Coordinates of C-alpha atoms in Angstrom, one line a residue:
M1 CA -14.5 -17.6 60.0
D2 CA -16.9 -17.3 57.0
F3 CA -14.5 -16.8 54.1
S4 CA -17.4 -16.8 51.7
Q5 CA -18.7 -13.6 53.3
L6 CA -15.2 -12.0 53.2
L7 CA -14.9 -12.9 49.5
A8 CA -18.4 -11.4 48.9
E9 CA -17.4 -8.1 50.7
K10 CA -14.1 -7.8 48.8
T11 CA -15.3 -8.9 45.3
D12 CA -15.1 -5.3 44.0
T13 CA -11.6 -4.8 45.4
I14 CA -10.4 -8.1 43.8
L15 CA -12.0 -7.2 40.5
N16 CA -10.4 -3.7 40.4
K17 CA -7.0 -5.1 41.4
W18 CA -7.3 -7.8 38.7
I19 CA -8.3 -5.4 35.9
A20 CA -5.4 -3.1 36.8
A21 CA -3.0 -6.1 36.7
V22 CA -4.4 -7.1 33.3
R23 CA -4.0 -3.6 31.9
K24 CA -0.4 -3.4 33.1
D25 CA 0.6 -6.9 31.9
R26 CA 2.6 -6.7 28.6
L27 CA 1.9 -10.4 28.0
I28 CA -1.8 -9.6 27.5
E29 CA -1.6 -7.2 24.5
S30 CA -5.1 -7.9 23.3
A31 CA -6.5 -6.1 26.3
D32 CA -4.8 -2.8 25.5
D33 CA -7.6 -1.3 23.5
L34 CA -10.5 -2.8 25.5
S35 CA -12.7 -0.8 27.9
Y36 CA -13.0 -1.5 31.6
T37 CA -16.3 -3.3 30.9
A38 CA -14.9 -5.4 28.1
I39 CA -12.0 -6.6 30.2
K40 CA -14.3 -7.3 33.2
D41 CA -16.6 -9.4 31.0
H42 CA -18.1 -12.4 33.0
I43 CA -15.4 -12.6 35.7
P44 CA -17.7 -11.0 38.4
N45 CA -20.1 -14.0 37.8
V46 CA -17.1 -16.4 38.5
L47 CA -16.4 -14.6 41.7
R48 CA -20.0 -14.6 42.8
A49 CA -20.2 -18.4 42.1
M50 CA -17.0 -18.8 44.1
V51 CA -18.7 -17.2 47.1
T52 CA -21.4 -19.8 47.2
V53 CA -18.9 -22.6 46.7
L54 CA -16.9 -21.4 49.8
S55 CA -20.1 -21.1 51.8
K56 CA -20.8 -23.9 54.2
S57 CA -24.5 -23.0 54.3
E58 CA -25.3 -22.9 50.6
D59 CA -25.2 -25.5 47.9
N60 CA -22.1 -25.4 45.6
D61 CA -22.8 -23.2 42.6
I62 CA -20.5 -25.0 40.1
Q63 CA -22.9 -24.5 37.3
S64 CA -22.7 -20.7 37.6
I65 CA -18.9 -21.0 37.2
V66 CA -19.3 -23.3 34.2
T67 CA -21.7 -20.9 32.5
A68 CA -19.7 -17.7 33.3
S69 CA -16.4 -19.2 32.2
F70 CA -17.9 -20.7 29.1
Q71 CA -19.2 -17.3 28.1
H72 CA -15.9 -15.6 29.0
G73 CA -14.0 -18.0 26.7
A74 CA -16.3 -17.4 23.7
I75 CA -16.1 -13.6 24.1
R76 CA -12.3 -13.6 24.4
A77 CA -12.1 -15.6 21.2
E78 CA -14.2 -12.9 19.4
Q79 CA -11.9 -10.2 20.9
G80 CA -8.9 -11.8 19.4
F81 CA -7.2 -13.1 22.5
D82 CA -4.7 -16.0 22.1
P83 CA -4.7 -19.0 24.6
A84 CA -1.6 -17.7 26.4
E85 CA -3.3 -14.4 27.2
I86 CA -6.4 -16.1 28.6
A87 CA -4.2 -18.4 30.8
R88 CA -2.4 -15.3 32.0
E89 CA -5.7 -13.6 32.9
Y90 CA -6.7 -16.4 35.2
H91 CA -3.2 -16.5 36.7
L92 CA -3.5 -12.9 37.6
L93 CA -7.0 -13.5 39.0
R94 CA -5.7 -16.2 41.3
I95 CA -3.0 -13.8 42.5
A96 CA -5.5 -11.0 43.1
I97 CA -7.8 -13.2 45.1
F98 CA -5.1 -14.5 47.4
D99 CA -3.5 -11.0 47.8
V100 CA -6.8 -9.5 49.0
L101 CA -7.8 -12.4 51.2
Q102 CA -4.3 -13.1 52.7
P103 CA -4.7 -11.1 55.9
D104 CA -8.0 -12.8 56.7
L105 CA -6.8 -16.2 55.7
L106 CA -3.8 -16.0 58.0
S107 CA -6.1 -15.1 60.9
G108 CA -8.2 -18.3 60.5
I109 CA -7.6 -21.8 61.8
P110 CA -5.4 -24.1 59.7
S111 CA -8.3 -26.4 58.6
E112 CA -10.3 -23.4 57.4
I113 CA -7.3 -22.0 55.5
I114 CA -6.5 -25.2 53.8
R115 CA -10.2 -25.8 52.8
S116 CA -10.6 -22.3 51.4
M117 CA -7.3 -22.3 49.5
R118 CA -8.1 -25.7 48.0
L119 CA -11.6 -24.6 47.0
I120 CA -10.3 -21.4 45.4
D121 CA -7.7 -23.3 43.5
A122 CA -10.2 -25.9 42.3
I123 CA -12.7 -23.2 41.2
V124 CA -10.1 -21.3 39.2
D125 CA -8.9 -24.5 37.6
E126 CA -12.5 -25.4 36.7
A127 CA -13.1 -21.9 35.3
I128 CA -9.9 -22.2 33.2
A129 CA -11.0 -25.6 31.8
R130 CA -14.5 -24.4 30.8
C131 CA -13.1 -21.1 29.4
F132 CA -10.7 -23.0 27.1
K133 CA -13.4 -25.4 26.1
S134 CA -15.6 -22.5 24.8
Y135 CA -12.6 -20.8 23.3
V136 CA -11.9 -23.9 21.2
E137 CA -15.5 -24.2 20.2
E138 CA -15.6 -20.6 19.1
R139 CA -12.4 -21.0 17.1
L140 CA -13.8 -24.2 15.5
R141 CA -17.0 -22.4 14.5
E142 CA -14.9 -19.6 12.9
L143 CA -12.8 -22.3 11.2
Q144 CA -16.0 -23.9 9.8
Q145 CA -17.2 -20.6 8.4
L146 CA -13.8 -19.9 6.9
Q147 CA -13.8 -23.3 5.3
A148 CA -17.2 -22.8 3.8
S149 CA -16.1 -19.4 2.4
L150 CA -12.9 -20.8 1.0
K151 CA -14.9 -23.5 -0.7
L152 CA -17.1 -21.0 -2.4
H153 CA -14.1 -18.9 -3.4
N154 CA -12.3 -21.9 -4.7
E155 CA -15.2 -22.8 -7.0
E156 CA -15.2 -19.2 -8.3
L157 CA -11.4 -19.2 -8.7
T158 CA -11.5 -22.5 -10.6
R159 CA -14.1 -21.1 -13.0
L160 CA -12.0 -18.0 -13.6
I161 CA -8.8 -20.0 -14.1
S162 CA -10.6 -22.2 -16.6
A163 CA -11.7 -19.1 -18.6
N164 CA -8.3 -17.4 -18.4
Q165 CA -5.0 -19.0 -17.9
E166 CA -3.1 -15.8 -17.4
Y167 CA -1.2 -15.5 -14.1
L168 CA -1.8 -19.2 -13.4
S169 CA 1.8 -20.0 -12.5
Q170 CA 2.2 -17.0 -10.2
L171 CA -1.2 -17.8 -8.6
A172 CA -0.2 -21.5 -8.0
H173 CA 3.0 -20.3 -6.4
E174 CA 1.1 -18.0 -4.0
L175 CA -1.5 -20.5 -3.1
K176 CA 0.9 -23.4 -2.5
H177 CA 2.4 -22.5 0.9
P178 CA -0.8 -21.4 2.8
L179 CA -2.8 -24.3 1.3
T180 CA -0.1 -26.8 2.4
S181 CA -0.1 -25.3 5.9
I182 CA -3.9 -25.4 6.2
I183 CA -4.1 -29.0 5.0
G184 CA -1.2 -30.2 7.2
Y185 CA -2.4 -28.6 10.4
S186 CA -6.0 -29.5 9.8
D187 CA -5.0 -33.1 9.3
L188 CA -2.9 -33.0 12.4
F189 CA -5.7 -31.5 14.5
L190 CA -8.3 -33.9 13.3
R191 CA -6.0 -36.9 14.0
Q192 CA -5.4 -35.6 17.5
Q193 CA -9.1 -35.0 18.1
R194 CA -10.0 -38.6 17.1
R195 CA -7.9 -39.7 20.1
K196 CA -9.2 -39.1 23.6
T197 CA -7.4 -36.0 24.9
E198 CA -7.2 -34.5 28.3
I199 CA -7.7 -30.9 29.2
K200 CA -3.9 -30.4 29.4
D201 CA -3.6 -31.1 25.7
N202 CA -6.0 -28.2 24.8
F203 CA -3.2 -25.6 24.6
T204 CA -1.4 -27.6 21.8
N205 CA -4.7 -28.0 19.9
L206 CA -5.4 -24.3 20.2
E207 CA -2.0 -23.5 18.7
H208 CA -2.9 -25.7 15.7
I209 CA -6.2 -24.0 15.3
E210 CA -4.6 -20.5 15.4
R211 CA -2.2 -21.5 12.7
V212 CA -5.0 -22.8 10.5
L213 CA -7.0 -19.6 11.0
R214 CA -4.0 -17.4 10.3
N215 CA -3.1 -19.2 7.1
G216 CA -6.8 -19.4 6.1
R217 CA -7.3 -15.6 6.4
Q218 CA -4.1 -15.0 4.4
L219 CA -5.4 -17.3 1.7
L220 CA -8.8 -15.7 1.7
H221 CA -7.3 -12.2 1.4
L222 CA -5.3 -13.4 -1.6
I223 CA -8.3 -15.0 -3.3
N224 CA -10.4 -11.9 -2.7
N225 CA -7.8 -9.7 -4.3
V226 CA -7.5 -12.1 -7.3
L227 CA -11.2 -12.1 -7.8
E228 CA -11.4 -8.3 -7.6
L229 CA -8.6 -8.0 -10.2
S230 CA -10.3 -10.5 -12.4
R231 CA -13.7 -8.8 -12.2
Y232 CA -12.1 -5.5 -13.3
D233 CA -10.3 -7.1 -16.2
A234 CA -13.5 -8.8 -17.3
G235 CA -15.4 -5.5 -17.2
Q236 CA -17.7 -6.7 -14.4
I237 CA -17.3 -3.8 -12.0
K238 CA -20.0 -1.2 -12.6
I239 CA -19.8 2.3 -11.2
Q240 CA -22.6 3.3 -8.7
L241 CA -22.6 7.1 -8.4
V242 CA -23.9 8.5 -5.1
P243 CA -23.4 11.7 -3.1
T244 CA -20.3 11.1 -1.0
D245 CA -18.9 12.9 2.1
V246 CA -15.1 12.5 1.4
R247 CA -14.0 13.7 4.9
Q248 CA -16.3 11.2 6.6
L249 CA -15.1 8.4 4.2
I250 CA -11.4 9.1 5.0
D251 CA -12.2 9.3 8.8
N252 CA -13.9 5.9 8.6
V253 CA -10.9 4.4 6.9
C254 CA -8.5 5.9 9.5
E255 CA -10.7 4.5 12.3
M256 CA -10.8 1.1 10.7
L257 CA -7.0 0.9 10.3
E258 CA -6.0 2.6 13.6
P259 CA -5.5 -0.8 15.4
L260 CA -3.2 -1.9 12.6
A261 CA -1.1 1.3 12.9
A262 CA -1.2 1.1 16.8
G263 CA 0.2 -2.4 16.6
K264 CA 3.4 -1.0 15.0
N265 CA 3.4 2.3 17.1
L266 CA 2.6 4.3 14.0
Q267 CA 0.6 7.5 14.0
I268 CA -2.0 8.2 11.3
V269 CA -2.4 12.0 10.6
S270 CA -5.4 13.2 8.5
D271 CA -5.4 16.7 7.0
C272 CA -8.8 17.0 5.2
D273 CA -9.8 20.6 6.0
R274 CA -9.6 21.5 2.3
A275 CA -11.3 18.4 1.1
P276 CA -14.4 18.8 -1.1
E277 CA -17.6 19.1 1.0
K278 CA -19.7 16.8 -1.2
L279 CA -19.3 15.2 -4.5
V280 CA -20.9 12.5 -6.6
T281 CA -18.7 9.3 -7.0
D282 CA -18.7 5.6 -6.3
S283 CA -18.1 5.7 -2.5
F284 CA -17.4 2.0 -2.2
Q285 CA -14.7 2.0 -4.9
L286 CA -13.2 5.2 -3.5
Q287 CA -13.1 3.7 -0.1
Q288 CA -11.3 0.6 -1.6
V289 CA -8.7 3.0 -3.0
V290 CA -8.0 4.8 0.2
T291 CA -8.0 1.7 2.3
N292 CA -5.5 -0.1 0.1
L293 CA -3.2 2.9 0.0
V294 CA -3.3 3.5 3.8
S295 CA -2.9 -0.2 4.7
N296 CA 0.0 -0.5 2.3
A297 CA 1.7 2.5 3.9
I298 CA 1.3 0.9 7.3
R299 CA 2.5 -2.5 6.1
Y300 CA 5.8 -1.1 4.7
T301 CA 6.5 1.4 7.5
E302 CA 8.3 0.3 10.7
S303 CA 8.4 3.7 12.5
G304 CA 7.1 7.2 12.0
T305 CA 3.9 8.5 10.5
V306 CA 1.3 7.9 7.8
I307 CA -0.1 11.2 6.5
I308 CA -3.3 11.6 4.5
V309 CA -3.9 14.9 2.8
C310 CA -7.1 15.7 0.9
Q311 CA -7.8 19.0 -0.9
V312 CA -9.5 20.6 -3.8
L313 CA -7.2 21.6 -6.8
E314 CA -7.7 24.1 -9.6
N315 CA -9.3 23.1 -12.9
Q316 CA -12.2 21.2 -11.2
R317 CA -10.0 18.6 -9.7
W318 CA -9.4 17.2 -6.2
T319 CA -6.7 15.0 -4.7
I320 CA -5.9 12.5 -2.0
A321 CA -2.2 12.0 -1.1
V322 CA -1.0 9.2 1.3
S323 CA 2.6 9.6 2.5
D324 CA 4.6 7.3 4.8
T325 CA 8.1 7.1 6.3
G326 CA 8.6 3.6 5.2
I327 CA 11.3 1.6 3.3
G328 CA 10.7 3.5 0.0
I329 CA 10.7 2.2 -3.5
A330 CA 13.8 2.2 -5.7
P331 CA 13.6 4.1 -9.0
E332 CA 14.0 0.9 -11.1
N333 CA 10.9 -0.6 -9.3
Q334 CA 8.6 2.4 -9.6
A335 CA 7.6 1.6 -13.1
Q336 CA 6.4 -1.9 -12.0
I337 CA 4.7 -1.1 -8.8
F338 CA 1.2 -1.2 -10.2
E339 CA 1.7 -4.5 -12.0
P340 CA -0.1 -7.6 -10.5
Y341 CA 2.1 -9.8 -8.2
F342 CA 5.0 -7.3 -8.1
R343 CA 6.2 -6.7 -4.6
V344 CA 8.8 -4.3 -3.3
S345 CA 11.7 -5.7 -1.4
S346 CA 14.8 -4.1 0.1
S347 CA 18.4 -5.3 0.6
A348 CA 17.7 -5.8 4.2
R349 CA 14.7 -8.1 3.8
S350 CA 12.5 -9.7 1.1
Y351 CA 8.9 -8.7 0.5
L352 CA 6.5 -9.2 3.4
A353 CA 4.9 -12.6 3.9
D354 CA 1.4 -11.2 4.0
S355 CA 1.8 -9.1 0.9
T356 CA 0.0 -10.5 -2.2
G357 CA 1.4 -8.0 -4.8
L358 CA -2.2 -7.2 -5.9
G359 CA -3.2 -4.2 -3.7
L360 CA -1.6 -1.5 -5.8
A361 CA -2.7 -3.2 -9.0
I362 CA -6.3 -3.1 -7.8
V363 CA -5.8 0.6 -6.8
S364 CA -4.5 1.7 -10.2
R365 CA -7.5 0.0 -11.9
L366 CA -10.1 1.5 -9.6
V367 CA -8.6 4.9 -10.0
K368 CA -8.9 4.6 -13.7
L369 CA -12.4 3.4 -13.3
L370 CA -13.2 6.6 -11.3
Q371 CA -11.6 8.7 -14.1
G372 CA -8.6 9.6 -12.1
Q373 CA -4.8 9.2 -12.2
I374 CA -2.3 8.0 -9.6
N375 CA 1.3 9.3 -9.2
L376 CA 4.2 8.1 -7.0
V377 CA 7.1 9.9 -5.5
S378 CA 9.4 7.8 -3.4
Q379 CA 12.9 7.6 -2.0
V380 CA 14.6 4.5 -0.6
G381 CA 14.9 4.7 3.2
V382 CA 12.8 7.9 3.4
G383 CA 9.3 7.0 2.4
S384 CA 6.7 7.2 -0.4
T385 CA 3.8 9.4 -1.4
F386 CA 1.0 8.1 -3.6
T387 CA -1.1 10.9 -5.0
V388 CA -4.5 10.3 -6.6
I389 CA -6.2 13.0 -8.6
F390 CA -9.9 12.9 -9.5
P391 CA -12.3 15.2 -11.3
L392 CA -14.8 17.0 -9.2
E393 CA -17.5 15.9 -11.7
M394 CA -17.3 12.5 -13.3
K395 CA -18.3 12.1 -16.9
S396 CA -21.2 9.9 -17.7

């Protein structure tokens, strides 16, 4: 029996069965928002190469498997998969192959069955190894880019600190923990890489890389916020007035933050039917304001809805209101909410680890720069509403 021919005929069936299994598997959350094509990726190439390997009449096509799996690993890294999810993908692929071919395998002679099963296992194992290799390389490339960016930001931050000692103690406290983690895990990873490691050690190395990247992104976010605040306080932010479609701007922000809300099962509702059609403002700074308010609402809301309402008011004014059903802000904290490094906490938990305490401070300064004002109405355990009011025409 030619099992390579059977595999070629049933490739589409195996592929569809595998994609359905990936979509249903709760251990592969990164595939939830991917299209059919994005999930499929280079797996069909792996299956086609497997056909030639099983064939007795053709040369083994190991190189095709190497190439397909290598590309698959790099793309999964870009899509945000973690190592456990990729391993789970290949586990489901192995199951799908044997489930579809089982009736035919059982009708073959024992030697053919053993040969085919061994080859299929060997091919999947090789694909996994190559996939993880490219995944590691893609993560290392991202780490190198992050390191270069952090270096540039660190130089700028050093210059700013030398010129202005304000907030130095708070900043040092915020930088201490992520920096320590980056240095520690980077050192551990480098020491492990200097020793000759086998493929089985890759998973541990990947965990270290993921921790480095996670802490690096947190540090980079903090530094970016500090630089933004410093540029405002130094008067270095210049307004660039351009015609702006407010509805489109808010839609873009909602689309960008939708995955963040979906990760917490939150719904973003936008009511912009009464928004101004067109106005002249600094679209970039306005987008910063809306993005910070909506992302802040998502961060401090565990269940419910984030609502954005935009409308024209009387007296040549217009407004954006962002409401959430989050933890709320106590009255004694509301006066401090726009101060740098202040973060809301509740009796049930301290402030969030990824919060820098700078988002609302930046928002209040940008709103002032756009000649507007910001108001807060909040109740603990019920939620908060931040309302920003701008003039329809900015003064020169």
